[in-house]
Coordinates of C-alpha atoms in Angstrom, one line a residue:
Chain A
X24 CA -6.5 26.8 -23.3
X25 CA -3.7 24.2 -23.2
X26 CA -5.0 20.8 -24.3
X27 CA -3.0 17.7 -24.8
X28 CA -4.6 15.8 -27.6
X29 CA -1.9 13.2 -28.1
X30 CA -3.4 10.4 -26.0
X31 CA -6.9 10.7 -27.2
X32 CA -8.7 7.5 -28.3
X33 CA -9.9 7.9 -31.9
X34 CA -13.0 5.8 -31.4
X35 CA -14.6 3.5 -28.9
X36 CA -14.2 -0.2 -29.7
X37 CA -16.7 -2.9 -28.8
X38 CA -15.7 -6.5 -29.3
X39 CA -12.7 -5.2 -31.3
X40 CA -14.9 -3.2 -33.7
X41 CA -16.0 0.4 -33.9
X42 CA -19.0 0.8 -31.5
X43 CA -20.9 2.7 -34.1
X44 CA -21.6 -0.7 -35.8
X45 CA -24.0 -1.3 -32.9
X46 CA -26.2 1.7 -34.0
X47 CA -28.1 1.1 -37.2
X48 CA -29.5 4.6 -37.4
X49 CA -25.9 6.0 -37.8
X50 CA -25.5 4.1 -41.1
X51 CA -27.4 6.4 -43.4
X52 CA -26.7 9.3 -45.7
X53 CA -28.4 12.7 -45.4
X54 CA -28.4 15.0 -48.5
X55 CA -25.9 12.5 -50.0
X56 CA -23.4 12.8 -47.1
X57 CA -22.7 10.2 -44.4
X58 CA -24.6 11.1 -41.2
X59 CA -22.6 12.6 -38.4
X60 CA -24.7 12.8 -35.3
X61 CA -23.7 15.4 -32.7
X62 CA -27.1 16.1 -31.1
X63 CA -26.9 13.5 -28.3
X64 CA -27.9 15.8 -25.5
X65 CA -31.3 16.1 -27.2
X66 CA -31.5 12.3 -27.7
X67 CA -29.1 9.5 -28.4
X68 CA -29.3 6.8 -31.0
X69 CA -30.2 3.3 -29.9
X70 CA -28.0 0.2 -30.1
X71 CA -29.2 -3.2 -31.5
X72 CA -29.5 -4.6 -28.0
X73 CA -32.1 -2.0 -27.1
X74 CA -33.9 -2.2 -30.4
X75 CA -34.0 -6.0 -30.2
X76 CA -35.3 -5.8 -26.6
X77 CA -38.2 -3.7 -27.8
X78 CA -39.0 -6.1 -30.5
X79 CA -38.6 -9.1 -28.1
X80 CA -41.0 -7.5 -25.6
X81 CA -43.8 -7.2 -28.2
X82 CA -43.1 -10.5 -29.8
X83 CA -43.1 -12.5 -26.6
X84 CA -44.4 -11.1 -23.3
X85 CA -46.6 -8.1 -24.2
X86 CA -49.1 -7.9 -21.4
X87 CA -50.4 -5.5 -18.7
X88 CA -48.5 -5.8 -15.5
X89 CA -49.3 -6.2 -11.8
X90 CA -52.9 -7.3 -12.4
X91 CA -53.2 -10.4 -14.5
X92 CA -52.8 -13.9 -13.0
X93 CA -52.0 -15.3 -16.3
X94 CA -48.6 -16.3 -17.6
X95 CA -47.7 -13.4 -19.9
X96 CA -48.8 -10.8 -17.3
X97 CA -46.5 -12.4 -14.7
X98 CA -43.6 -12.6 -17.2
X99 CA -44.1 -8.9 -18.1
X100 CA -44.4 -8.0 -14.4
X101 CA -41.2 -9.9 -13.6
X102 CA -39.3 -8.1 -16.4
X103 CA -40.6 -4.7 -15.3
X104 CA -39.4 -5.3 -11.7
X105 CA -36.1 -6.8 -12.9
X106 CA -35.5 -3.6 -14.8
X107 CA -36.3 -1.5 -11.8
X108 CA -33.7 -3.5 -9.8
X109 CA -31.2 -2.9 -12.6
X110 CA -31.8 0.8 -12.5
X111 CA -31.5 0.8 -8.7
X112 CA -28.1 -0.9 -8.9
X113 CA -27.1 1.5 -11.7
X114 CA -27.6 4.5 -9.5
X115 CA -26.8 2.6 -6.3
X116 CA -30.0 3.4 -4.5
X117 CA -30.6 1.5 -1.2
X118 CA -33.8 -0.1 -2.4
X119 CA -35.7 -0.6 -5.7
X120 CA -38.7 0.9 -4.0
X121 CA -36.9 4.3 -4.3
X122 CA -36.9 4.0 -8.1
X123 CA -40.1 5.2 -9.8
X124 CA -40.8 4.9 -13.5
X125 CA -41.8 8.2 -15.0
X126 CA -42.3 9.6 -18.5
X127 CA -38.9 11.3 -18.3
X128 CA -36.9 13.9 -16.4
X129 CA -39.5 16.6 -16.9
X130 CA -42.2 14.3 -15.5
X131 CA -40.1 13.5 -12.5
X132 CA -39.4 17.1 -11.7
X133 CA -43.0 18.1 -12.1
X134 CA -44.0 15.2 -9.8
X135 CA -41.7 16.4 -7.0
X136 CA -42.5 20.1 -7.6
X137 CA -46.2 19.3 -7.2
X138 CA -46.2 16.9 -4.3
X139 CA -43.4 18.5 -2.3
X140 CA -44.9 21.9 -2.9
X141 CA -48.2 20.9 -1.4
X142 CA -46.4 19.1 1.5
X143 CA -43.9 21.7 2.5
X144 CA -44.1 25.0 0.7
X145 CA -46.0 28.0 2.1
X146 CA -46.4 31.6 1.3
X147 CA -43.1 33.5 1.7
X148 CA -41.0 30.4 1.4
X149 CA -38.4 30.1 -1.3
X150 CA -37.0 27.6 -3.9
X151 CA -33.5 27.7 -5.2
X152 CA -32.5 26.8 -8.7
X153 CA -29.4 27.8 -10.7
X154 CA -28.8 30.2 -13.6
X155 CA -28.0 27.4 -16.0
X156 CA -31.2 25.3 -15.6
X157 CA -33.0 23.7 -18.5
X158 CA -36.6 25.0 -18.8
X159 CA -37.8 21.7 -17.4
X160 CA -36.1 22.6 -14.1
X161 CA -37.4 26.2 -14.1
X162 CA -41.0 26.1 -15.1
X163 CA -42.3 23.4 -12.7
X164 CA -40.9 25.4 -9.8
X165 CA -42.3 28.6 -11.2
X166 CA -45.7 27.0 -11.4
X167 CA -45.4 25.6 -7.8
X168 CA -44.1 29.0 -6.4
X169 CA -47.0 30.8 -8.0
X170 CA -49.5 28.3 -6.5
X171 CA -47.9 28.6 -3.0
X172 CA -47.0 32.2 -3.0
X173 CA -43.3 31.3 -2.8
X174 CA -40.3 33.0 -4.3
X175 CA -37.9 31.4 -6.9
X176 CA -34.3 32.3 -6.3
X177 CA -31.5 31.7 -8.7
X178 CA -27.8 30.8 -8.0
X179 CA -25.8 33.1 -10.3
X180 CA -22.9 32.0 -12.4
X181 CA -19.7 33.6 -13.7
X182 CA -18.6 34.2 -17.3
X183 CA -17.1 30.7 -17.5
X184 CA -20.4 29.1 -16.7
X185 CA -19.6 28.1 -13.1
X186 CA -22.0 28.6 -10.2
X187 CA -21.0 31.2 -7.6
X188 CA -21.0 28.9 -4.5
X189 CA -20.4 31.8 -2.1
X190 CA -23.6 33.4 -3.4
X191 CA -25.4 30.0 -2.9
X192 CA -24.3 29.8 0.7
X193 CA -25.5 33.3 1.4
X194 CA -28.9 32.5 -0.2
X195 CA -29.6 29.6 2.2
X196 CA -31.9 30.5 5.0
X197 CA -34.7 28.9 6.9
X198 CA -37.3 29.9 4.3
X199 CA -35.5 27.9 1.5
X200 CA -37.7 24.7 1.2
X201 CA -35.9 22.9 -1.6
X202 CA -32.9 23.3 -3.9
X203 CA -33.1 21.9 -7.5
X204 CA -30.0 22.0 -9.7
X205 CA -28.7 20.3 -12.8
X206 CA -25.8 17.9 -12.5
X207 CA -24.4 18.8 -15.9
X208 CA -25.6 21.7 -18.0
X209 CA -27.0 20.7 -21.4
X210 CA -25.8 24.0 -22.9
X211 CA -22.5 24.8 -21.3
X212 CA -21.4 21.3 -20.4
X213 CA -20.5 22.5 -16.9
X214 CA -20.4 19.7 -14.3
X215 CA -21.8 21.3 -11.1
X216 CA -20.4 20.6 -7.7
X217 CA -23.6 18.9 -6.7
X218 CA -22.2 17.0 -3.8
X219 CA -21.1 20.3 -2.2
X220 CA -24.5 21.9 -3.0
X221 CA -26.2 19.0 -1.3
X222 CA -24.0 19.2 1.8
X223 CA -24.6 22.9 2.2
X224 CA -28.4 22.5 1.6
X225 CA -28.6 19.7 4.1
X226 CA -26.7 21.7 6.7
X227 CA -29.6 24.2 6.2
X228 CA -32.1 21.4 6.6
X229 CA -33.1 21.7 2.9
X230 CA -33.7 18.7 0.6
X231 CA -32.1 18.7 -2.9
X232 CA -33.4 17.5 -6.3
X233 CA -30.7 16.8 -9.0
X234 CA -31.6 16.9 -12.7
X235 CA -29.4 14.2 -14.0
X236 CA -30.7 14.1 -17.6
X237 CA -27.3 15.0 -18.9
X238 CA -25.3 13.1 -16.3
X239 CA -26.1 9.4 -16.1
X240 CA -24.8 8.7 -19.6
X241 CA -21.6 10.6 -19.1
X242 CA -20.4 10.1 -15.5
X243 CA -21.0 7.6 -12.7
X244 CA -24.0 8.7 -10.6
X245 CA -24.3 7.3 -7.1
X246 CA -27.3 8.6 -5.2
X247 CA -26.0 7.3 -1.8
X248 CA -22.7 8.9 -2.2
X249 CA -24.3 12.2 -3.4
X250 CA -26.9 11.9 -0.6
X251 CA -29.4 13.7 -2.9
X252 CA -33.0 13.5 -1.8
X253 CA -34.4 13.3 -5.4
X254 CA -32.8 12.7 -8.8
X255 CA -34.5 12.5 -12.2
X256 CA -33.3 11.3 -15.6
X257 CA -34.6 10.1 -19.0
X258 CA -34.1 6.8 -20.9
X259 CA -33.8 8.3 -24.4
X260 CA -30.7 10.3 -23.5
X261 CA -28.9 7.2 -22.3
X262 CA -29.3 4.9 -25.4
X263 CA -32.7 3.7 -24.2
X264 CA -36.3 4.2 -25.4
X265 CA -38.2 7.5 -25.4
X266 CA -41.1 8.2 -23.0
X267 CA -39.5 6.5 -20.1
X268 CA -37.6 8.1 -17.2
X269 CA -36.6 7.6 -13.6
X270 CA -37.4 9.5 -10.5
X271 CA -35.2 8.5 -7.6
X272 CA -36.4 9.6 -4.2
X273 CA -35.2 8.8 -0.7
X274 CA -37.7 6.4 0.9
X275 CA -38.4 8.5 3.9
X276 CA -39.4 11.4 1.6
X277 CA -41.5 9.3 -0.8
X278 CA -43.3 7.7 2.2
X279 CA -44.1 11.1 3.7
X280 CA -45.2 13.0 0.5
X281 CA -48.7 12.9 -0.8
X282 CA -49.7 11.0 -4.0
X283 CA -49.4 12.7 -7.4
X284 CA -51.9 11.2 -9.8
X285 CA -54.7 8.9 -8.9
X286 CA -55.7 5.6 -10.5
X287 CA -54.4 2.2 -11.5
X288 CA -51.4 0.8 -9.7
X289 CA -51.2 3.6 -7.1
X290 CA -54.1 2.2 -5.0
X291 CA -54.5 -0.6 -2.5
X292 CA -58.2 -0.4 -1.9
X293 CA -60.8 2.1 -3.2
X294 CA -64.3 2.8 -1.8
X295 CA -66.4 5.8 -2.5
X296 CA -65.6 7.1 0.9
X297 CA -61.8 6.8 0.6
X298 CA -58.7 5.2 -0.8
X299 CA -55.8 3.4 0.7
X300 CA -52.7 4.2 -1.4
X301 CA -50.3 1.5 -2.5
X302 CA -46.8 1.1 -1.1
X303 CA -43.7 2.4 -2.8
X304 CA -42.8 2.6 -5.6
X305 CA -46.3 1.9 -6.9
X306 CA -47.8 4.8 -5.0
X307 CA -46.3 7.1 -7.7
X308 CA -47.1 4.9 -10.8
X309 CA -50.7 5.6 -11.6
X310 CA -52.3 4.0 -14.6
X311 CA -50.8 1.5 -17.0
X312 CA -47.1 2.6 -17.2
X313 CA -44.9 2.6 -20.3
X314 CA -44.2 -1.1 -19.8
X315 CA -42.1 -1.6 -22.9
X316 CA -40.0 1.4 -22.1
X317 CA -39.5 0.4 -18.5
X318 CA -38.5 -3.2 -19.4
X319 CA -36.2 -2.2 -22.2
X320 CA -34.5 0.6 -20.2
X321 CA -32.7 -2.3 -18.6
X322 CA -31.0 -3.0 -21.9
X323 CA -29.7 0.6 -22.0
X324 CA -28.5 0.3 -18.4
X325 CA -26.8 -3.0 -19.3
X326 CA -25.2 -1.4 -22.4
X327 CA -23.7 1.5 -20.4
X328 CA -22.6 -0.9 -17.5
X329 CA -21.0 -3.3 -19.9
X330 CA -19.0 -0.5 -21.6
X331 CA -18.1 1.0 -18.2
X332 CA -19.3 4.4 -17.4
X333 CA -15.8 5.5 -16.4
X334 CA -14.4 4.3 -19.7
X335 CA -17.2 6.2 -21.5
X336 CA -16.4 9.3 -19.5
X337 CA -12.7 9.1 -20.3
X338 CA -13.4 8.6 -24.0
X339 CA -15.9 11.4 -24.3
X340 CA -13.6 13.7 -22.3
X341 CA -11.0 13.1 -25.0
X342 CA -13.5 14.1 -27.7
X343 CA -14.4 17.2 -25.8
X344 CA -10.7 18.2 -25.3
X345 CA -9.9 17.5 -29.0
X346 CA -12.8 19.5 -30.3
X347 CA -12.0 22.4 -27.9
X348 CA -8.4 22.5 -29.0
X349 CA -9.4 22.7 -32.7
X350 CA -12.3 25.1 -32.3
X351 CA -10.0 27.5 -30.3
X352 CA -7.7 27.8 -33.3
X353 CA -10.5 29.1 -35.6
X354 CA -10.6 32.9 -35.5
X355 CA -13.8 34.5 -34.6
X356 CA -15.2 31.6 -32.5
X357 CA -16.1 31.9 -28.9
X358 CA -16.7 28.8 -26.7
X359 CA -19.7 29.4 -24.5
X360 CA -19.1 27.7 -21.2
X361 CA -15.5 27.3 -20.3
X362 CA -15.9 25.8 -16.8
X363 CA -12.9 23.7 -15.5
X364 CA -15.2 20.7 -15.1
X365 CA -17.1 19.9 -18.2
X366 CA -18.7 16.9 -19.9
X367 CA -20.8 15.9 -22.8
X368 CA -21.4 19.2 -24.7
X369 CA -19.6 22.0 -26.4
X370 CA -21.4 25.2 -27.3
X371 CA -19.9 27.8 -29.6
X372 CA -20.8 31.1 -31.2
X373 CA -19.3 32.5 -34.4
X374 CA -18.8 36.3 -34.4
X375 CA -21.2 38.1 -36.8
X376 CA -22.9 34.8 -37.8
X377 CA -26.3 33.6 -36.6
X378 CA -26.2 30.1 -35.1
X379 CA -29.2 29.1 -37.2
X380 CA -27.2 29.8 -40.4
X381 CA -24.3 27.6 -39.2
X382 CA -26.7 24.8 -38.2
X383 CA -28.6 24.8 -41.6
X384 CA -25.3 24.6 -43.6
X385 CA -23.8 21.8 -41.3
X386 CA -27.1 19.9 -41.8
X387 CA -26.6 20.1 -45.6
X388 CA -23.1 18.7 -45.1
X389 CA -24.6 15.7 -43.1
X390 CA -23.8 17.0 -39.6
X391 CA -26.6 17.0 -37.0
X392 CA -25.9 19.7 -34.4
X393 CA -28.3 21.7 -32.3
X394 CA -28.7 25.4 -32.7
X395 CA -30.7 27.9 -30.7
X396 CA -31.3 28.4 -27.0
X397 CA -31.4 24.7 -26.1
X398 CA -34.4 25.4 -23.8
X399 CA -32.1 27.5 -21.6
X400 CA -33.2 31.0 -22.6
X401 CA -31.9 32.6 -19.4
X402 CA -28.4 31.3 -20.3
X403 CA -28.6 33.0 -23.7
X404 CA -29.7 36.2 -22.0
X405 CA -26.8 36.0 -19.7
X406 CA -24.3 35.8 -22.6
X407 CA -26.4 38.3 -24.7
X408 CA -26.5 35.9 -27.7
X409 CA -29.5 34.5 -29.6
X410 CA -28.3 31.0 -29.3
X411 CA -25.3 28.7 -29.8
X412 CA -24.2 25.9 -32.1
X413 CA -23.9 22.9 -29.8
X414 CA -22.1 19.6 -30.3
X415 CA -23.0 17.0 -27.8
X416 CA -21.2 13.7 -27.7
X417 CA -22.0 10.0 -27.3
X418 CA -19.9 6.9 -27.2
X419 CA -20.2 6.3 -31.0
X420 CA -18.7 9.6 -32.0
X421 CA -15.2 9.6 -33.4
X422 CA -12.1 11.8 -33.9
X423 CA -12.6 11.5 -37.7
X424 CA -16.2 12.9 -37.3
X425 CA -14.8 15.9 -35.4
X426 CA -12.2 16.5 -38.1
X427 CA -15.0 16.5 -40.7
X428 CA -17.0 18.8 -38.5
X429 CA -14.1 21.3 -38.2
X430 CA -13.5 21.5 -41.9
X431 CA -17.3 21.8 -42.5
X432 CA -17.6 24.5 -39.9
X433 CA -14.8 26.5 -41.6
X434 CA -16.5 26.0 -45.0
X435 CA -19.8 27.3 -43.5
X436 CA -18.1 30.3 -42.0
X437 CA -16.5 31.1 -45.3
X438 CA -19.9 31.0 -47.0
X439 CA -21.5 33.2 -44.4
X440 CA -19.0 35.9 -43.6
Chain B
X9 CA -44.6 38.8 -65.2
X10 CA -47.1 36.8 -63.3
X11 CA -46.5 35.1 -60.0
X12 CA -46.2 31.8 -61.7
X13 CA -43.7 33.1 -64.3
X14 CA -41.6 34.4 -61.4
X15 CA -41.8 31.0 -59.8
X16 CA -40.7 29.2 -63.0
X17 CA -37.8 31.6 -63.3
X18 CA -36.6 30.7 -59.8
X19 CA -37.0 27.0 -60.4
X20 CA -34.9 27.3 -63.5
X21 CA -32.3 29.2 -61.6
X22 CA -32.0 26.5 -58.9
X23 CA -32.3 23.6 -61.4
X24 CA -28.6 23.5 -62.1
X25 CA -27.6 23.4 -58.5
X26 CA -27.6 19.8 -57.6
X27 CA -25.4 19.9 -54.5
X28 CA -27.3 21.1 -51.4
X29 CA -24.5 23.3 -50.3
X30 CA -24.5 25.1 -53.7
X31 CA -28.3 25.7 -53.3
X32 CA -27.7 27.3 -50.0
X33 CA -24.8 29.3 -51.3
X34 CA -27.4 30.8 -53.8
X35 CA -29.9 31.5 -51.0
X36 CA -27.2 33.2 -48.9
X37 CA -26.3 35.3 -51.9
X38 CA -30.0 36.4 -52.2
X39 CA -30.0 37.1 -48.5
X40 CA -27.0 39.4 -48.9
X41 CA -28.6 41.2 -51.8
X42 CA -32.0 41.7 -50.1
X43 CA -32.7 45.4 -49.6
X44 CA -33.0 46.1 -45.9
X45 CA -36.2 47.5 -44.6
X46 CA -36.1 50.9 -43.0
X47 CA -34.8 50.6 -39.4
X48 CA -38.0 52.2 -38.1
X49 CA -39.9 49.1 -39.2
X50 CA -37.7 46.7 -37.3
X51 CA -40.1 46.5 -34.4
X52 CA -41.9 43.7 -32.7
X53 CA -45.1 44.6 -34.6
X54 CA -43.5 43.4 -37.8
X55 CA -41.7 40.4 -36.4
X56 CA -42.8 37.0 -37.7
X57 CA -43.4 34.5 -34.9
X58 CA -42.3 31.0 -35.3
X59 CA -38.8 31.6 -36.5
X60 CA -35.6 30.4 -34.8
X61 CA -34.1 33.6 -36.2
X62 CA -35.8 37.0 -36.2
X63 CA -37.6 38.0 -39.4
X64 CA -39.2 41.4 -39.9
X65 CA -41.6 41.8 -42.7
X66 CA -43.1 45.2 -43.7
X67 CA -46.0 45.6 -46.2
X68 CA -46.7 48.8 -48.1
X69 CA -49.9 49.2 -50.1
X70 CA -49.6 51.3 -53.2
X71 CA -52.1 51.7 -56.1
X72 CA -53.8 48.4 -55.5
X73 CA -50.6 46.4 -55.0
X74 CA -48.7 45.2 -51.9
X75 CA -44.9 45.7 -51.8
X76 CA -43.0 43.8 -49.2
X77 CA -39.6 44.5 -47.6
X78 CA -37.9 42.3 -45.0
X79 CA -34.9 41.7 -42.9
X80 CA -33.5 39.0 -40.6
X81 CA -30.7 38.5 -38.2
X82 CA -29.8 35.2 -39.9
X83 CA -28.6 35.3 -43.5
X84 CA -30.3 32.1 -44.6
X85 CA -33.7 33.3 -43.3
X86 CA -33.0 36.5 -45.1
X87 CA -32.4 34.5 -48.3
X88 CA -35.6 32.5 -47.8
X89 CA -37.8 35.5 -47.2
X90 CA -36.1 37.2 -50.2
X91 CA -37.2 34.3 -52.4
X92 CA -40.8 34.7 -51.3
X93 CA -40.7 38.4 -51.7
X94 CA -39.2 38.1 -55.2
X95 CA -42.2 36.0 -56.1
X96 CA -45.1 37.8 -54.3
X97 CA -44.2 41.5 -53.9
X98 CA -45.9 44.0 -56.2
X99 CA -49.1 42.0 -56.8
X100 CA -52.7 42.7 -55.9
X101 CA -54.1 41.2 -52.7
X102 CA -56.2 38.8 -54.6
X103 CA -53.3 37.5 -56.7
X104 CA -51.3 37.0 -53.5
X105 CA -54.1 35.4 -51.6
X106 CA -54.7 32.8 -54.4
X107 CA -51.0 32.1 -55.2
X108 CA -50.0 28.5 -55.1
X109 CA -46.3 28.6 -54.1
X110 CA -45.2 25.4 -55.9
X111 CA -41.6 26.7 -56.3
X112 CA -40.8 26.0 -52.6
X113 CA -41.2 22.3 -53.1
X114 CA -39.7 22.3 -56.6
X115 CA -36.4 23.9 -55.5
X116 CA -36.2 21.5 -52.6
X117 CA -37.1 23.7 -49.7
X118 CA -40.1 21.7 -48.6
X119 CA -38.5 20.7 -45.4
X120 CA -38.6 24.4 -44.3
X121 CA -42.4 24.2 -44.6
X122 CA -43.0 21.8 -41.8
X123 CA -45.2 23.5 -39.1
X124 CA -42.9 22.2 -36.3
X125 CA -39.7 23.5 -37.8
X126 CA -38.8 26.7 -36.1
X127 CA -37.3 28.5 -39.0
X128 CA -40.7 29.6 -40.2
X129 CA -40.9 29.7 -44.0
X130 CA -44.4 28.6 -43.4
X131 CA -44.9 31.5 -41.0
X132 CA -43.5 33.9 -43.6
X133 CA -45.9 32.7 -46.3
X134 CA -48.8 32.8 -43.8
X135 CA -48.0 36.3 -42.7
X136 CA -47.8 37.5 -46.3
X137 CA -51.2 35.9 -47.1
X138 CA -52.7 37.4 -44.0
X139 CA -51.6 40.9 -45.1
X140 CA -53.2 40.2 -48.5
X141 CA -56.4 39.1 -46.9
X142 CA -56.4 42.2 -44.7
X143 CA -55.8 44.6 -47.7
X144 CA -58.4 42.7 -49.7
X145 CA -61.0 43.1 -47.0
X146 CA -60.2 46.8 -46.7
X147 CA -60.7 47.2 -50.5
X148 CA -64.0 45.4 -50.4
X149 CA -65.1 47.7 -47.6
X150 CA -64.2 50.8 -49.6
X151 CA -66.2 49.6 -52.6

């Protein structure tokens, strides 16, 4: 693979300084070595702005929202809704009522699988996912299909880790009730042609859910441009807090679909004979939400927006290209996932060496990578491997860290072979 | 040698290795030296659950003592299971059941004992102790 590494930026600067300075957790040693953190697809570290926002919330406005008439409750409610507006602008949704706070990507997908399933899916219908889905975008659909007597169909991929679009087109028929695909693969790094997938599905009258957990922090996501019906992502993978996520849904769908969980904010009036549900987005936010997470998610959105998502994409693409070019030169290494369009992650496999062994030795050298199946067991089965060693990038990673990774990887291989 | 004497020997062996990578070099060496179990025992029945890598553990009961052999598809897991087998293999069920494996902590492998870590040193120890309990129960029945 020809890679031009000459113009690659060595590190992302923020206010003229390395951006890593904004992330306190990065400044520590593990086993006596400076920490190098390459497990960003699992979760990212948090900048001071997000950490301060969490502290600020609890120090000043901690209160339950949407109920109290008192000052703090109103402040917290305002901040909660301001954050919702910020997220709406971030993904360019038409209205903030299309933005629902969830626990995370998995929660959002489960919500849609459940309510859409009961609304639209009947025995003999089918659901389409892809061969590179994360377990979170497989299991909720399996559960729903089992409940409804529907069939789960899988878009196959080629050896490079690219979806076979012709096969997808052939799979679309009147029994396909929903298509759910990942925007970017957490294991292979493949950027899927989601816009084309959505066009084809819509031509078949089928709505589409996009798993954007690995996308929003790496590429610009515009729900109106994509024209997706649903889209889910998580706060903690985009420099924000854990336990908070977003489900975007087109208003016409969310209005039509039945409620998910009962209680709290999702009601307007309740009597023992019946309940009138609240309007969007509150209809899908039962109970006291993760207020702190929702409010401080705005800081993560602001952080990404301030850096510029296109600048982030260009920088991380440089890291990916640089790593790819160096890894390719090491004998006995296969890159798993060689799609033309990639972002965020690089998976590799060392001939004759178990990924677990590589991961343990890198850890002892201070490098955090992920090893194993990355919750995409079908992908591992496809390549007939037990797992991969995965590096996944964030804006604070540097070319120096990659150089250190390459020399550490060579050292580990020497010890193991 | 008793189980504790064997543990002390291992602790001494690792004491001089201050760098983590050196420690793992030693574990890898042990893994490479581990006698493989007979291919016929590399079946799911002998697979230890809870490991990111696959570990097979086969017990043999001879003259009141349990002898273990093992294998793994990952060399570090092989080294780890080799450490435990070195300490526990060839003892009576009762001795194995009551063994306090302090060497794991002392040589700095405590992090492998966390129940949520998927590399399963805890699972290996648990499995060995379960075999000891089973053989012990069988012995009591006979008596």
